[in-house]
């Protein structure tokens, strides 16, 4: 009898953990999800596939869906945190170079949270489809959500970051990408069903 009660408690805890993770995923603008995995060189990478809650297929739609858009240089990974179901959240130190939407400070180091990263076993990884870890010392165009009251900047899908190539041969391409998003912000398309979000804790008021 006692064993049966313990099994029921374990089942409830596990189910609640999964529900918490799904709630977080949904708040972060991911719809229905599935999980696939691949094996390479002894480590496993799990891929979360899902439909987005908002159409982010064009710059104006992507900008309208998120809360802050900016270019940034990526620094080191500060730490990886884990939610109730051990979903990794990778936390980077970044430096904002230029604001497009919102007003973040450009003279200090701030943090960027990415859903996905290394598992607690320090060997296997889990990411949303078509995403990966950001590269240290590289520049990116970041489209970040601020889904929670604590004001963290969060990215979680392929539309929320674009790597900007900085060599002389690709400088014009990078400038064109930034210019395209600046123009897109002037005509951003905010989803009619966009959930309430919050201001970044770094926002200059």
Short mmCIF file of C-alpha atoms in Angstrom, two decimals:
data_model
loop_
_atom_site.label_atom_id
_atom_site.label_comp_id
_atom_site.label_asym_id
_atom_site.label_seq_id
_atom_site.Cartn_x
_atom_site.Cartn_y
_atom_site.Cartn_z
CA UNK A 1 0.00 0.00 0.00
CA UNK A 2 2.79 2.41 0.97
CA UNK A 3 4.62 1.59 -2.27
CA UNK A 4 1.44 2.39 -4.24
CA UNK A 5 1.14 5.78 -2.49
CA UNK A 6 4.80 6.58 -3.24
CA UNK A 7 4.30 5.66 -6.91
CA UNK A 8 1.26 7.93 -7.12
CA UNK A 9 3.22 10.81 -5.53
CA UNK A 10 6.09 10.32 -7.99
CA UNK A 11 3.62 10.30 -10.88
CA UNK A 12 2.03 13.57 -9.68
CA UNK A 13 5.42 15.25 -9.23
CA UNK A 14 6.57 14.16 -12.69
CA UNK A 15 3.31 15.28 -14.31
CA UNK A 16 3.49 18.68 -12.58
CA UNK A 17 7.09 19.13 -13.73
CA UNK A 18 6.12 18.43 -17.33
CA UNK A 19 3.18 20.82 -17.06
CA UNK A 20 5.46 23.57 -15.70
CA UNK A 21 7.85 23.08 -18.59
CA UNK A 22 5.03 23.18 -21.14
CA UNK A 23 3.64 26.35 -19.57
CA UNK A 24 7.07 28.00 -19.85
CA UNK A 25 7.40 26.86 -23.46
CA UNK A 26 3.98 28.22 -24.33
CA UNK A 27 4.67 31.56 -22.66
CA UNK A 28 7.85 31.76 -24.72
CA UNK A 29 5.80 31.67 -27.91
CA UNK A 30 6.13 27.99 -28.88
CA UNK A 31 3.01 26.06 -29.83
CA UNK A 32 2.59 22.28 -30.02
CA UNK A 33 5.90 20.49 -29.52
CA UNK A 34 7.54 17.16 -30.33
CA UNK A 35 10.96 15.84 -29.29
CA UNK A 36 13.52 14.16 -31.56
CA UNK A 37 17.10 13.19 -30.83
CA UNK A 38 20.35 12.55 -32.72
CA UNK A 39 23.52 10.81 -31.56
CA UNK A 40 26.96 12.19 -32.45
CA UNK A 41 30.40 11.34 -31.02
CA UNK A 42 29.01 9.88 -27.84
CA UNK A 43 26.70 12.78 -27.01
CA UNK A 44 23.00 13.10 -27.73
CA UNK A 45 21.28 16.25 -28.95
CA UNK A 46 17.52 16.43 -28.47
CA UNK A 47 15.58 18.73 -30.79
CA UNK A 48 12.27 20.29 -29.76
CA UNK A 49 10.07 20.80 -32.80
CA UNK A 50 6.96 22.91 -32.62
CA UNK A 51 4.74 25.46 -34.29
CA UNK A 52 5.23 29.06 -33.24
CA UNK A 53 2.42 30.88 -31.48
CA UNK A 54 3.05 33.90 -33.74
CA UNK A 55 4.01 34.25 -37.38
CA UNK A 56 7.62 35.52 -37.34
CA UNK A 57 8.45 34.75 -40.95
CA UNK A 58 9.16 38.37 -41.97
CA UNK A 59 11.18 41.06 -40.17
CA UNK A 60 8.11 43.23 -39.52
CA UNK A 61 6.17 40.29 -38.05
CA UNK A 62 9.14 39.10 -36.00
CA UNK A 63 9.76 42.56 -34.55
CA UNK A 64 6.08 42.94 -33.73
CA UNK A 65 6.06 39.66 -31.81
CA UNK A 66 9.05 40.41 -29.56
CA UNK A 67 9.86 43.10 -26.99
CA UNK A 68 13.45 44.17 -27.71
CA UNK A 69 15.51 44.15 -30.90
CA UNK A 70 19.21 45.03 -30.84
CA UNK A 71 22.65 44.07 -32.05
CA UNK A 72 25.02 42.61 -29.50
CA UNK A 73 28.42 41.07 -29.03
CA UNK A 74 28.24 37.74 -27.22
CA UNK A 75 30.52 37.18 -24.26
CA UNK A 76 30.99 34.15 -22.11
CA UNK A 77 28.36 31.75 -20.85
CA UNK A 78 27.83 32.74 -17.21
CA UNK A 79 25.87 29.66 -16.17
CA UNK A 80 23.20 27.19 -17.17
CA UNK A 81 20.08 27.01 -15.02
CA UNK A 82 17.42 24.30 -15.11
CA UNK A 83 13.67 24.44 -14.73
CA UNK A 84 11.51 21.96 -12.80
CA UNK A 85 11.80 19.40 -15.61
CA UNK A 86 15.56 19.98 -16.06
CA UNK A 87 15.16 22.04 -19.24
CA UNK A 88 18.42 24.02 -19.57
CA UNK A 89 18.43 27.82 -19.77
CA UNK A 90 21.78 29.13 -21.02
CA UNK A 91 22.71 32.56 -19.65
CA UNK A 92 25.18 34.70 -21.60
CA UNK A 93 27.02 37.88 -20.77
CA UNK A 94 26.48 40.26 -23.69
CA UNK A 95 27.19 43.84 -24.71
CA UNK A 96 24.48 45.71 -26.61
CA UNK A 97 25.91 47.55 -29.61
CA UNK A 98 22.82 49.23 -31.07
CA UNK A 99 19.14 49.35 -30.18
CA UNK A 100 16.47 48.96 -32.83
CA UNK A 101 13.39 48.35 -30.65
CA UNK A 102 13.54 49.32 -26.99
CA UNK A 103 16.32 51.14 -25.21
CA UNK A 104 18.92 48.98 -23.51
CA UNK A 105 22.21 50.34 -22.12
CA UNK A 106 25.21 50.08 -24.42
CA UNK A 107 27.96 50.77 -21.91
CA UNK A 108 27.58 47.82 -19.53
CA UNK A 109 27.47 44.03 -19.65
CA UNK A 110 23.98 42.57 -19.35
CA UNK A 111 22.53 39.08 -19.55
CA UNK A 112 20.68 37.18 -22.27
CA UNK A 113 18.78 33.94 -21.57
CA UNK A 114 18.45 31.22 -24.20
CA UNK A 115 16.05 28.31 -23.83
CA UNK A 116 18.14 25.21 -24.50
CA UNK A 117 21.70 24.13 -23.89
CA UNK A 118 23.61 21.43 -22.07
CA UNK A 119 21.80 18.92 -19.91
CA UNK A 120 22.59 18.42 -16.24
CA UNK A 121 24.77 15.44 -17.19
CA UNK A 122 27.19 17.94 -18.84
CA UNK A 123 27.28 15.73 -21.92
CA UNK A 124 23.97 15.84 -23.80
CA UNK A 125 22.18 18.86 -25.26
CA UNK A 126 18.64 19.98 -25.97
CA UNK A 127 17.63 22.81 -28.32
CA UNK A 128 14.59 24.17 -30.11
CA UNK A 129 14.59 23.30 -33.81
CA UNK A 130 17.22 25.11 -35.91
CA UNK A 131 18.85 26.75 -32.90
CA UNK A 132 22.18 26.22 -31.19
CA UNK A 133 24.45 27.92 -28.69
CA UNK A 134 25.55 31.44 -29.60
CA UNK A 135 29.23 31.87 -30.43
CA UNK A 136 31.49 33.80 -28.07
CA UNK A 137 32.92 37.09 -29.42
CA UNK A 138 30.54 37.05 -32.41
CA UNK A 139 27.94 39.72 -33.15
CA UNK A 140 24.25 38.93 -33.51
CA UNK A 141 20.99 40.64 -34.22
CA UNK A 142 18.85 39.67 -31.23
CA UNK A 143 15.04 39.65 -31.10
CA UNK A 144 14.20 39.01 -27.46
CA UNK A 145 11.03 38.34 -25.52
CA UNK A 146 10.53 39.60 -21.97
CA UNK A 147 7.94 37.04 -20.88
CA UNK A 148 8.27 37.23 -17.10
CA UNK A 149 8.01 39.97 -14.49
CA UNK A 150 11.67 39.67 -13.47
CA UNK A 151 12.51 41.25 -16.83
CA UNK A 152 14.98 38.78 -18.36
CA UNK A 153 15.71 39.00 -22.08
CA UNK A 154 14.90 35.59 -23.61
CA UNK A 155 15.47 33.98 -27.03
CA UNK A 156 14.08 30.59 -27.96
CA UNK A 157 13.55 30.05 -31.69
CA UNK A 158 15.37 30.50 -35.00
CA UNK A 159 13.79 33.90 -35.64
CA UNK A 160 15.13 35.38 -32.40
CA UNK A 161 18.78 35.66 -33.43
CA UNK A 162 20.78 36.21 -36.62
CA UNK A 163 24.55 35.94 -36.71
CA UNK A 164 26.18 39.03 -38.22
CA UNK A 165 29.34 38.32 -40.21
CA UNK A 166 31.98 40.97 -39.62
CA UNK A 167 34.69 40.44 -42.21
CA UNK A 168 35.20 42.97 -45.00
CA UNK A 169 33.57 40.78 -47.65
CA UNK A 170 30.30 40.45 -45.73
CA UNK A 171 30.10 43.93 -44.19
CA UNK A 172 27.57 45.13 -46.75
CA UNK A 173 25.39 42.07 -46.16
CA UNK A 174 25.43 42.70 -42.40
CA UNK A 175 24.61 46.38 -42.87
CA UNK A 176 21.73 45.44 -45.17
CA UNK A 177 20.30 43.05 -42.57
CA UNK A 178 20.41 45.72 -39.87
CA UNK A 179 18.91 48.33 -42.21
CA UNK A 180 16.13 45.90 -43.18
CA UNK A 181 15.16 45.42 -39.53
CA UNK A 182 15.30 49.14 -38.82
CA UNK A 183 12.89 49.71 -41.69
CA UNK A 184 10.74 46.79 -40.56
CA UNK A 185 10.41 48.32 -37.10
CA UNK A 186 8.75 51.38 -38.66
CA UNK A 187 5.98 49.09 -39.91
CA UNK A 188 6.05 46.33 -37.30
CA UNK A 189 3.07 43.97 -37.30
CA UNK A 190 2.05 43.28 -33.70
CA UNK A 191 0.01 40.06 -33.43
CA UNK A 192 -3.59 40.72 -32.49
CA UNK A 193 -3.39 37.91 -29.92
CA UNK A 194 0.00 38.88 -28.48
CA UNK A 195 0.24 37.98 -24.83
CA UNK A 196 1.03 40.61 -22.24
CA UNK A 197 4.76 40.96 -21.70
CA UNK A 198 7.00 43.01 -19.45
CA UNK A 199 9.77 45.59 -19.73
CA UNK A 200 13.33 44.36 -19.59
CA UNK A 201 15.00 44.98 -16.25
CA UNK A 202 17.74 46.72 -18.20
CA UNK A 203 15.39 49.08 -20.07
CA UNK A 204 16.36 52.75 -19.84
CA UNK A 205 13.33 54.82 -18.93
#
